[in-house]
Coordinates of C-alpha atoms in Angstrom, one line a residue:
Chain A
M1 CA 0.0 0.0 0.0
K2 CA 1.2 3.5 -0.8
K3 CA 0.7 6.6 1.3
D4 CA 0.1 8.8 -1.7
R5 CA -2.5 6.5 -3.2
L6 CA -6.0 7.9 -2.5
T7 CA -9.0 5.7 -2.7
C8 CA -11.4 8.6 -3.2
D9 CA -11.9 11.8 -5.2
Q10 CA -13.0 15.0 -3.5
R11 CA -15.2 17.6 -5.1
V12 CA -15.5 21.0 -3.6
I13 CA -18.5 23.3 -4.3
I14 CA -18.5 26.9 -3.1
I15 CA -21.7 28.9 -3.4
L16 CA -21.5 32.7 -3.3
T17 CA -25.0 34.1 -2.9
F18 CA -25.5 37.7 -3.8
Y19 CA -27.9 38.3 -0.9
P20 CA -26.8 36.1 2.1
R21 CA -29.5 36.4 4.7
S22 CA -26.9 36.4 7.5
A23 CA -25.1 39.5 6.1
Q24 CA -28.3 41.4 5.4
P25 CA -28.8 44.7 7.4
S26 CA -31.6 44.3 9.9
S27 CA -33.4 47.3 8.5
I28 CA -34.1 45.5 5.3
N29 CA -37.1 43.3 5.6
S30 CA -38.8 41.0 3.2
L31 CA -41.6 42.4 1.0
N32 CA -43.5 39.2 1.7
K33 CA -44.4 40.6 5.1
K34 CA -45.8 43.9 3.9
K35 CA -46.6 43.4 0.3
N36 CA -50.3 44.3 0.6
K37 CA -49.7 47.5 2.5
I38 CA -49.4 50.8 0.8
S39 CA -46.6 52.9 2.2
I40 CA -44.5 55.9 1.2
P41 CA -41.2 54.8 -0.4
D42 CA -38.4 55.0 2.1
T43 CA -35.5 56.4 0.1
K44 CA -33.1 56.0 3.0
A45 CA -33.7 52.3 3.1
I46 CA -33.2 52.1 -0.7
K47 CA -29.9 53.9 -0.4
E48 CA -28.9 51.6 2.4
F49 CA -29.8 48.6 0.3
G50 CA -27.7 50.0 -2.5
R51 CA -24.7 50.2 -0.3
F52 CA -25.3 46.7 1.0
I53 CA -25.5 45.3 -2.5
S54 CA -22.5 47.1 -3.7
E55 CA -20.5 45.9 -0.7
R56 CA -21.7 42.3 -1.2
F57 CA -20.8 42.3 -4.9
E58 CA -17.3 43.6 -4.0
Q59 CA -17.0 40.7 -1.4
V60 CA -18.1 38.1 -4.0
A61 CA -15.6 39.4 -6.5
R62 CA -12.8 39.4 -3.9
M63 CA -13.7 35.8 -2.8
I64 CA -13.5 34.7 -6.5
E65 CA -10.1 36.3 -6.9
I66 CA -8.9 34.6 -3.7
L67 CA -10.2 31.2 -4.9
Y68 CA -8.6 31.6 -8.3
S69 CA -5.3 32.5 -6.6
V70 CA -5.2 29.0 -5.0
N71 CA -6.6 27.1 -7.9
D72 CA -7.4 28.2 -11.5
D73 CA -9.4 25.1 -12.5
W74 CA -12.9 25.9 -11.4
V75 CA -16.2 25.1 -13.2
V76 CA -18.3 28.2 -12.7
T77 CA -22.0 28.4 -13.0
E78 CA -23.8 31.8 -12.8
K79 CA -27.3 31.9 -11.6
K80 CA -29.6 35.0 -11.1
D81 CA -28.8 35.1 -7.3
K82 CA -25.5 33.3 -6.9
I83 CA -22.3 32.2 -8.4
I84 CA -21.3 28.5 -8.0
L85 CA -17.7 27.4 -8.2
E86 CA -16.8 23.7 -8.4
T87 CA -13.5 21.9 -8.6
S88 CA -11.9 18.5 -8.0
R89 CA -8.4 19.9 -8.1
L90 CA -8.2 21.6 -4.7
D91 CA -8.5 20.3 -1.1
F92 CA -11.3 22.3 0.5
H93 CA -9.1 23.1 3.5
L94 CA -6.9 25.2 1.3
A95 CA -9.9 27.2 0.0
V96 CA -11.3 27.7 3.5
N97 CA -7.9 28.8 4.9
A98 CA -7.2 31.2 1.9
L99 CA -10.6 32.8 2.4
A100 CA -10.2 33.0 6.2
D101 CA -6.8 34.7 5.8
E102 CA -8.5 37.5 3.9
G103 CA -11.3 37.8 6.6
F104 CA -14.0 35.7 4.9
H105 CA -15.8 33.2 7.2
A106 CA -18.7 30.8 7.3
K107 CA -21.4 33.4 6.9
D108 CA -19.9 34.7 3.7
Y109 CA -20.2 31.6 1.5
Q110 CA -21.6 28.1 1.5
L111 CA -19.2 25.1 1.2
Y112 CA -20.1 21.6 0.2
V113 CA -17.7 18.7 0.0
E114 CA -18.5 15.5 -1.9
Y115 CA -16.4 12.3 -2.0
E116 CA -16.6 9.6 -4.6
R117 CA -14.9 6.2 -4.5
K118 CA -12.2 5.8 -7.1
W119 CA -12.6 3.1 -9.8
G120 CA -12.4 -0.4 -8.6
I121 CA -13.1 0.3 -4.9
L122 CA -15.5 -2.3 -3.5
Chain B
M1 CA -40.2 50.7 2.6
S2 CA -38.9 47.2 2.3
I3 CA -37.0 45.3 -0.3
D4 CA -37.5 41.6 -1.2
L5 CA -34.4 39.6 -0.8
T6 CA -35.9 36.2 -0.5
S7 CA -34.5 34.6 -3.7
E8 CA -31.6 33.1 -1.8
D9 CA -31.4 29.8 0.1
N10 CA -32.0 27.7 -3.0
S11 CA -28.5 26.4 -2.2
N12 CA -27.1 23.0 -2.8
T13 CA -28.6 22.8 -6.3
V14 CA -25.4 22.0 -8.2
R15 CA -24.9 18.5 -7.2
K16 CA -28.5 17.5 -7.9
S17 CA -29.2 17.0 -11.5
G18 CA -32.9 16.0 -10.9
W19 CA -34.5 13.8 -13.5
F20 CA -31.2 13.6 -15.3
E21 CA -30.0 11.3 -12.5
L22 CA -32.4 8.6 -13.8
I23 CA -30.2 8.0 -16.8
R24 CA -26.8 9.0 -15.4
K25 CA -26.6 7.1 -12.1
E26 CA -25.5 3.5 -11.9
D27 CA -28.1 2.9 -9.1
W28 CA -30.9 3.8 -11.4
W29 CA -29.6 1.6 -14.2
A30 CA -29.5 -1.3 -11.8
V31 CA -33.2 -0.6 -11.2
W32 CA -34.0 -0.4 -15.0
I33 CA -32.1 -3.6 -15.8
G34 CA -33.6 -5.5 -12.9
L35 CA -37.1 -4.4 -13.6
F36 CA -36.8 -5.0 -17.3
L37 CA -35.8 -8.6 -16.7
V38 CA -38.6 -9.1 -14.2
L39 CA -41.2 -7.5 -16.6
T40 CA -39.8 -9.5 -19.5
G41 CA -40.3 -12.7 -17.4
I42 CA -43.9 -11.8 -16.7
L43 CA -44.6 -10.8 -20.3
F44 CA -43.1 -14.1 -21.7
W45 CA -45.3 -16.0 -19.2
T46 CA -48.5 -14.2 -20.1
T47 CA -47.9 -15.0 -23.8
G48 CA -47.3 -18.7 -23.1
H49 CA -43.5 -18.7 -23.1
S50 CA -40.8 -18.5 -20.5
I51 CA -37.5 -16.6 -20.2
K52 CA -36.0 -20.0 -19.3
V53 CA -34.7 -19.9 -22.9
L54 CA -32.4 -17.0 -21.9
T55 CA -30.8 -18.7 -18.9
A56 CA -28.2 -21.4 -18.5
Q57 CA -27.6 -23.5 -15.4
I58 CA -24.6 -25.8 -15.6
P59 CA -25.5 -29.1 -13.9
R60 CA -23.2 -31.2 -11.6
W61 CA -20.7 -33.2 -13.6
T62 CA -18.1 -35.8 -12.7
D63 CA -16.6 -36.7 -16.1
F64 CA -15.8 -34.9 -19.3
Q65 CA -18.4 -36.8 -21.3
T66 CA -21.2 -35.6 -19.0
L67 CA -19.8 -32.1 -19.1
G68 CA -19.6 -32.1 -22.9
G69 CA -23.2 -33.2 -23.2
A70 CA -24.3 -30.6 -20.7
L71 CA -22.4 -27.8 -22.5
S72 CA -23.7 -28.7 -25.9
S73 CA -27.3 -28.9 -24.7
H74 CA -26.9 -25.5 -22.9
A75 CA -24.9 -23.8 -25.6
G76 CA -27.9 -21.9 -27.1
S77 CA -29.2 -20.6 -23.8
T78 CA -25.7 -19.6 -22.7
I79 CA -25.2 -17.5 -25.8
L80 CA -28.7 -16.0 -25.4
L81 CA -27.9 -15.1 -21.7
F82 CA -24.6 -13.5 -22.8
V83 CA -26.3 -11.5 -25.6
T84 CA -29.1 -10.3 -23.2
Y85 CA -26.6 -9.1 -20.5
L86 CA -24.2 -7.7 -23.1
I87 CA -27.0 -5.5 -24.7
L88 CA -28.3 -4.3 -21.3
F89 CA -24.9 -3.6 -19.8
S90 CA -23.7 -1.9 -23.0
I91 CA -26.6 0.5 -23.0
T92 CA -25.9 1.2 -19.4
A93 CA -22.2 1.8 -20.2
A94 CA -23.2 4.3 -23.0
F95 CA -25.3 6.3 -20.6
L96 CA -22.6 6.2 -17.9
R97 CA -20.1 7.5 -20.5
I98 CA -18.0 4.4 -20.6
K99 CA -16.5 3.5 -24.0
V100 CA -19.0 0.9 -25.2
G101 CA -16.5 -1.0 -27.5
Q102 CA -14.0 -1.5 -24.7
F103 CA -16.8 -2.4 -22.2
A104 CA -18.3 -5.0 -24.6
A105 CA -14.9 -6.6 -25.1
G106 CA -14.2 -6.6 -21.4
F107 CA -17.6 -8.0 -20.5
T108 CA -17.2 -10.8 -23.1
L109 CA -14.0 -11.9 -21.3
L110 CA -15.6 -11.5 -17.9
F111 CA -18.5 -13.7 -19.1
I112 CA -16.2 -16.4 -20.5
I113 CA -14.3 -16.5 -17.1
S114 CA -17.6 -16.7 -15.3
V115 CA -18.7 -19.7 -17.4
A116 CA -15.3 -21.3 -16.6
I117 CA -15.8 -20.8 -12.9
N118 CA -19.4 -22.1 -13.0
I119 CA -18.1 -25.2 -14.8
F120 CA -15.4 -25.7 -12.2
S121 CA -17.7 -25.2 -9.2
S122 CA -20.2 -27.7 -10.8
W123 CA -17.5 -30.3 -10.9
G124 CA -18.1 -33.2 -8.4
W125 CA -14.5 -33.0 -7.2
A126 CA -14.8 -29.2 -6.4
Q127 CA -18.1 -29.7 -4.7
Q128 CA -16.6 -32.5 -2.5
Y129 CA -14.1 -29.9 -1.2
N130 CA -16.7 -27.1 -0.9
L131 CA -15.1 -25.0 -3.6
E132 CA -18.2 -22.9 -4.3
A133 CA -18.3 -20.4 -7.2
P134 CA -18.2 -17.3 -5.1
I135 CA -15.0 -18.2 -3.2
V136 CA -13.3 -19.6 -6.3
A137 CA -14.2 -16.5 -8.3
L138 CA -13.0 -14.2 -5.6
A139 CA -9.8 -16.1 -5.0
I140 CA -8.9 -16.3 -8.7
G141 CA -9.8 -12.6 -9.1
L142 CA -7.6 -11.6 -6.2
I143 CA -4.6 -13.6 -7.4
A144 CA -5.0 -12.4 -11.0
G145 CA -5.8 -8.8 -10.1
N146 CA -2.8 -8.4 -7.7
L147 CA -0.3 -10.2 -9.8
I148 CA -1.1 -9.5 -13.4
P149 CA -1.5 -6.0 -14.8
L150 CA -5.0 -5.9 -16.4
S151 CA -5.7 -4.0 -19.7
G152 CA -7.9 -0.9 -19.6
W153 CA -10.5 -2.4 -21.9
F154 CA -11.0 -5.3 -19.5
S155 CA -11.0 -3.1 -16.4
S156 CA -13.8 -1.0 -17.9
A157 CA -16.1 -4.0 -17.6
L158 CA -15.3 -4.7 -13.9
R159 CA -18.3 -2.8 -12.5
T160 CA -18.7 -4.5 -9.1
E161 CA -21.3 -2.1 -7.8
L162 CA -23.5 -2.3 -11.0
Y163 CA -23.5 -6.1 -11.0
V164 CA -24.3 -6.5 -7.3
K165 CA -27.1 -3.9 -7.5
V166 CA -28.7 -5.6 -10.5
G167 CA -28.5 -8.9 -8.5
I168 CA -30.1 -7.4 -5.5
V169 CA -33.0 -5.9 -7.6
L170 CA -33.5 -9.4 -9.1
L171 CA -33.4 -10.9 -5.6
G172 CA -36.3 -8.6 -4.7
A173 CA -38.4 -10.5 -7.3
T174 CA -37.8 -13.7 -5.5
L175 CA -38.7 -12.4 -2.0
P176 CA -42.4 -12.0 -1.4
F177 CA -43.2 -8.5 -0.2
T178 CA -45.2 -10.0 2.7
L179 CA -42.0 -11.6 3.9
I180 CA -40.2 -8.3 3.7
I181 CA -42.9 -6.6 5.8
Q182 CA -42.9 -9.5 8.3
A183 CA -39.1 -9.7 8.7
G184 CA -38.2 -6.1 8.0
P185 CA -38.8 -4.7 11.5
V186 CA -36.7 -7.4 13.1
A187 CA -33.9 -6.9 10.5
F188 CA -34.0 -3.2 11.1
L189 CA -33.9 -3.6 14.9
Q190 CA -31.0 -6.1 14.8
A191 CA -29.0 -4.1 12.3
T192 CA -29.6 -0.8 14.1
V193 CA -28.7 -2.1 17.5
I194 CA -25.4 -3.5 16.2
A195 CA -24.6 -0.6 13.9
V196 CA -25.1 1.9 16.7
I197 CA -22.9 -0.1 19.2
T198 CA -20.2 -0.7 16.5
F199 CA -20.2 3.0 15.6
F200 CA -19.7 4.2 19.2
V201 CA -17.1 1.5 19.8
I202 CA -15.0 2.7 16.8
Y203 CA -15.7 6.3 17.6
F204 CA -14.8 6.1 21.3
A205 CA -11.8 3.8 20.7
G206 CA -10.6 6.1 18.0
T207 CA -11.0 9.4 20.0
R208 CA -10.3 8.2 23.5
W209 CA -7.8 5.4 23.2
F210 CA -6.0 6.1 19.9
G211 CA -6.1 9.9 19.7
L212 CA -7.9 10.2 16.4
D213 CA -9.7 13.4 15.2
K214 CA -13.5 13.3 15.8
H215 CA -14.3 13.7 12.1
F216 CA -11.9 10.8 11.3
A217 CA -13.2 8.6 14.0
A218 CA -16.8 9.2 12.8
T219 CA -16.0 8.4 9.2
L220 CA -14.2 5.2 10.3
G221 CA -17.2 4.5 12.6
V222 CA -19.9 4.6 9.8
G223 CA -17.6 2.7 7.4
G224 CA -17.4 -0.1 10.0
S225 CA -21.0 -0.1 11.1
V226 CA -23.5 1.2 8.5
C227 CA -22.5 0.5 4.9
G228 CA -18.8 0.4 4.2
V229 CA -17.4 2.7 1.5
S230 CA -20.8 4.2 0.7
A231 CA -21.3 5.4 4.2
A232 CA -17.7 6.6 4.6
I233 CA -17.9 8.8 1.6
A234 CA -21.4 10.1 2.4
V235 CA -20.5 11.0 6.0
G236 CA -17.0 12.1 5.1
G237 CA -18.5 14.7 2.8
A238 CA -21.3 15.7 5.2
I239 CA -19.0 16.3 8.1
K240 CA -16.1 17.7 5.9
A241 CA -13.6 15.1 6.9
K242 CA -10.1 15.3 5.5
K243 CA -9.5 13.6 2.1
E244 CA -6.7 11.4 3.6
H245 CA -9.0 10.3 6.4
V246 CA -11.8 9.3 4.0
S247 CA -9.2 7.5 1.9
I248 CA -7.8 5.6 4.9
S249 CA -11.4 4.7 6.0
I250 CA -12.1 3.3 2.6
S251 CA -8.9 1.3 2.6
L252 CA -9.7 -0.2 6.0
V253 CA -13.2 -1.1 4.9
V254 CA -12.0 -2.8 1.7
I255 CA -9.3 -4.9 3.6
W256 CA -11.8 -5.9 6.4
A257 CA -14.6 -6.6 3.8
V258 CA -12.4 -9.0 1.8
A259 CA -11.0 -10.6 5.0
A260 CA -14.5 -11.0 6.5
I261 CA -15.7 -12.9 3.4
F262 CA -13.1 -15.7 4.2
L263 CA -13.4 -15.3 8.0
L264 CA -17.2 -15.5 8.2
T265 CA -17.5 -18.3 5.6
F266 CA -14.9 -20.3 7.6
L267 CA -16.6 -19.7 11.0
I268 CA -20.0 -20.5 9.7
K269 CA -18.8 -23.8 8.3
L270 CA -16.8 -24.6 11.3
L271 CA -19.7 -23.9 13.7
G272 CA -22.2 -25.6 11.4
I273 CA -24.6 -22.7 11.5
P274 CA -27.8 -23.1 9.4
A275 CA -28.3 -21.0 6.3
G276 CA -30.9 -18.5 7.6
P277 CA -28.9 -17.4 10.7
A278 CA -25.7 -17.5 8.7
G279 CA -27.1 -15.0 6.2
A280 CA -28.3 -12.8 9.0
W281 CA -24.8 -12.9 10.6
I282 CA -23.2 -12.0 7.3
G283 CA -25.7 -9.2 6.8
T284 CA -24.9 -7.8 10.2
S285 CA -21.1 -8.1 10.2
E286 CA -20.0 -7.7 6.5
F287 CA -18.9 -4.2 5.5
A288 CA -19.9 -4.0 1.9
D289 CA -22.9 -5.3 -0.1
A290 CA -20.8 -7.0 -2.8
A291 CA -18.6 -8.7 -0.2
G292 CA -21.6 -9.8 1.8
V293 CA -23.3 -11.3 -1.3
T294 CA -20.1 -13.2 -2.0
A295 CA -20.1 -14.7 1.5
A296 CA -23.8 -15.4 1.7
S297 CA -24.0 -17.0 -1.8
S298 CA -21.9 -19.9 -0.5
F299 CA -24.8 -20.9 1.7
G300 CA -27.7 -20.8 -0.8
D301 CA -30.9 -18.8 -1.3
H302 CA -32.0 -18.9 2.4
A303 CA -28.8 -17.2 3.5
L304 CA -29.0 -14.7 0.6
N305 CA -32.6 -13.8 1.7
S306 CA -31.7 -13.2 5.4
F307 CA -28.5 -11.4 4.4
T308 CA -30.4 -9.0 2.1
L309 CA -33.1 -8.3 4.7
I310 CA -30.5 -7.3 7.3
K311 CA -28.0 -5.5 5.0
V312 CA -30.3 -3.7 2.6
I313 CA -33.4 -3.0 4.7
G314 CA -31.6 -2.8 8.1
R315 CA -28.5 -0.9 7.1
D316 CA -28.2 0.5 3.5
I317 CA -31.4 2.5 3.6
F318 CA -30.2 4.6 6.5
I319 CA -27.0 5.9 5.0
G320 CA -28.6 9.3 4.4
V321 CA -30.0 9.4 8.0
W322 CA -26.6 8.8 9.4
A323 CA -25.0 11.4 7.2
F324 CA -27.6 14.0 8.2
I325 CA -27.4 13.3 12.0
L326 CA -23.6 13.3 11.9
A327 CA -23.5 16.5 9.8
F328 CA -25.8 18.1 12.4
I329 CA -23.5 17.0 15.3
S330 CA -20.4 18.1 13.4
I331 CA -21.8 21.6 12.7
T332 CA -23.3 22.0 16.1
F333 CA -20.6 20.6 18.3
W334 CA -17.3 20.1 16.4
E335 CA -17.3 22.8 13.7
N336 CA -14.3 24.9 13.3
K337 CA -16.5 27.9 12.3
K338 CA -14.6 28.4 9.1
S339 CA -16.9 26.4 6.8
G340 CA -20.4 27.8 6.1
T341 CA -23.0 25.1 5.6
K342 CA -26.0 23.8 7.5
A343 CA -27.1 20.2 8.0
D344 CA -29.5 19.6 5.2
A345 CA -32.4 17.2 5.6
S346 CA -32.4 16.6 1.8
E347 CA -29.2 14.7 2.4
I348 CA -31.4 11.7 3.5
W349 CA -32.9 11.4 0.0
H350 CA -29.7 12.4 -1.8
R351 CA -27.8 9.6 -0.1
F352 CA -30.6 7.0 -0.3
P353 CA -29.3 4.0 -2.4
K354 CA -31.8 4.2 -5.2
F355 CA -31.4 0.6 -6.3
I356 CA -33.4 -0.4 -3.2
I357 CA -36.4 1.2 -4.9
G358 CA -36.0 -1.4 -7.6
F359 CA -35.6 -4.2 -5.0
F360 CA -39.0 -3.2 -3.4
A361 CA -40.7 -2.6 -6.8
A362 CA -39.6 -6.1 -8.0
S363 CA -40.9 -7.7 -4.8
I364 CA -44.2 -5.9 -5.0
L365 CA -44.6 -6.7 -8.7
L366 CA -44.1 -10.4 -8.3
T367 CA -46.1 -10.7 -5.1
I368 CA -49.1 -9.1 -6.8
F369 CA -48.6 -11.1 -9.9
I370 CA -48.5 -14.4 -7.9
A371 CA -51.5 -13.4 -5.8
A372 CA -53.5 -12.7 -8.9
N373 CA -53.1 -16.3 -10.1
S374 CA -54.5 -19.6 -9.1
A375 CA -52.6 -22.2 -7.0
S376 CA -51.7 -24.2 -10.2
G377 CA -50.7 -21.0 -12.0
R378 CA -48.4 -20.2 -9.1
A379 CA -46.5 -23.4 -9.4
V380 CA -45.9 -22.7 -13.1
I381 CA -44.8 -19.1 -12.3
N382 CA -42.3 -20.5 -9.9
T383 CA -40.6 -22.6 -12.6
D384 CA -41.2 -20.3 -15.6
V385 CA -40.6 -16.9 -14.1
I386 CA -39.0 -17.0 -10.7
A387 CA -36.5 -19.8 -11.3
P388 CA -35.1 -18.0 -14.5
I389 CA -34.9 -14.7 -12.6
K390 CA -32.8 -16.5 -9.9
E391 CA -30.5 -17.7 -12.7
F392 CA -30.1 -14.2 -14.0
R393 CA -29.4 -13.1 -10.4
T394 CA -26.8 -15.9 -9.9
W395 CA -24.9 -14.8 -13.1
A396 CA -25.0 -11.1 -12.0
F397 CA -23.5 -12.2 -8.7
T398 CA -20.8 -14.3 -10.4
F399 CA -19.8 -11.1 -12.3
T400 CA -19.7 -9.4 -8.9
F401 CA -17.4 -12.0 -7.2
L402 CA -15.0 -11.9 -10.1
S403 CA -15.0 -8.1 -10.2
I404 CA -14.3 -7.8 -6.5
G405 CA -11.3 -10.0 -6.8
L406 CA -10.0 -8.4 -10.0
T407 CA -10.4 -4.8 -8.8
T408 CA -9.2 -5.2 -5.2
R409 CA -5.5 -4.3 -5.5
F410 CA -4.0 -4.1 -2.1
K411 CA -0.9 -2.2 -3.2
E412 CA -3.1 0.6 -4.5
L413 CA -4.9 1.2 -1.2
T414 CA -3.8 4.1 1.0
S415 CA -1.4 3.1 3.7
F416 CA -2.5 3.8 7.3
G417 CA -0.9 3.9 10.7
W418 CA -1.7 1.4 13.5
R419 CA -4.1 3.8 15.3
P420 CA -6.9 3.9 12.7
F421 CA -6.4 0.2 12.1
A422 CA -6.7 -0.6 15.8
A423 CA -9.8 1.6 16.2
F424 CA -11.5 0.1 13.2
S425 CA -10.5 -3.4 14.1
T426 CA -11.8 -3.0 17.7
G427 CA -15.3 -2.2 16.3
A428 CA -15.1 -4.9 13.6
V429 CA -14.4 -7.6 16.3
V430 CA -17.2 -6.3 18.5
N431 CA -19.5 -6.3 15.5
I432 CA -18.7 -9.9 14.5
I433 CA -19.2 -11.1 18.1
L434 CA -22.5 -9.2 18.5
G435 CA -23.6 -10.3 15.0
Y436 CA -23.1 -13.9 16.1
V437 CA -24.9 -13.5 19.4
L438 CA -28.0 -11.9 17.9
S439 CA -28.2 -13.9 14.6
V440 CA -27.2 -17.3 15.9
L441 CA -28.0 -17.4 19.7
V442 CA -30.9 -14.9 20.2
L443 CA -32.8 -14.9 16.9
Q444 CA -31.7 -18.3 15.4
N445 CA -35.3 -19.7 15.2
F446 CA -36.6 -16.5 13.6
W447 CA -33.9 -16.5 10.8
A448 CA -34.0 -20.2 10.4
S449 CA -37.8 -20.3 9.9
L450 CA -37.8 -17.4 7.4

């Protein structure tokens, strides 16, 4: 048996949502709660939301740069509310540590790890 | 003023391909192949024919004249059996993105070796020394696979998981659904009690005695208690265990699974345990489906039935539940706070071994079909539908035994230190002893009368 022989492949999936609920300012509420009420537009809240969105998109862009700095082989899927990065070429610990070194933590992204048996494994 | 930001939280969508999985997953193809053969059997019977023409059983022989006669009289059905399986598996290979030409060539060689092994195990001399097909196929495969470099085209046909799953779906057709309902709860209880105890033994031995990381010990624990490699990779991903730890867990499962085939077979024969309890013991204490089928097949249909009830219904079904519970524990109690995911209940379905749906469907189908016929009709169904399905199953399992041996290359497994080996082995020994106590001492009458 060899130490460098691995019996499994690891797939890392990182999801960067544009509007993570955990990072949302408390003053921004869902329309679902008030959608039937007629109210005067709150321009202050709109501006605050604009700043939040701008900041969040900056964060997403920065996290993508960091992830590409540790691995340039990502499969990227863009959705209307998120960007999904997948790779089998990077151990997830390296990605997590690289993001943590730049101040990004659990609330900033979603991480999924999948293992698959290699060919021939019982 | 409020702004709607509710379009998030549809996470976890990448890995799930929805309906596409039905044609891209090996599990589902095992269901389609198994149910196709069962439905073909029923269709043939309703039109006054039998799929017996597609199956070949090599009878016991003691001299070459008898063998020659048997082979010539079964030549046509052997070719039809080969063509049927070749077409079904080649279609599967195409959808699983395996090169069909290479697969077909490899499968042809695998089939020829399987015929040779069945001829050998039907030999009176071999039967005299209990050289049954499963053990012979496994031993030949292990020797050849570890000593001779195999070509890629042949390797592409060594699909252990596919063959064993097809065999298990077909086994569902030979088990009345009423029996599954009757024995299922006992199988579930026995399997769960032992799986939970084994898991905690490996986990606590690993973390308390041998100083292993909690994630590593948990991955080892499910590998040794729930469902071998499938459980180790499911839980390894759910709790974000290190790649090397998952790899070592898999290596230990493979080594113990192969060793347990020989160990359990030897102990069962030594102790003269009847087939029913023997199958239950194997179902409780084997680490992988394919390895368990190999061991149980040496003791006949009764052993295979009790093995399947314990392993499939008692253990395999709950891989997703274990993954979800351990993910919750990991995130709530062990998490290092750097990774940002929540325990997801959809994990239970995502990890559910889908071929089990085929197992249940085949059982329900045949149970209804038999119930809808008269007593005389049932006897004919038994010989014209169920017996040929058993033959198809036997051949699928023979491909499994050979594939296990030919693909288990010990030098290609990850090396591991003595600590994980000691933790895993502690649990494995406890599991085997408890499996014996419950299957043979406590519930012997139940499993024997099944």
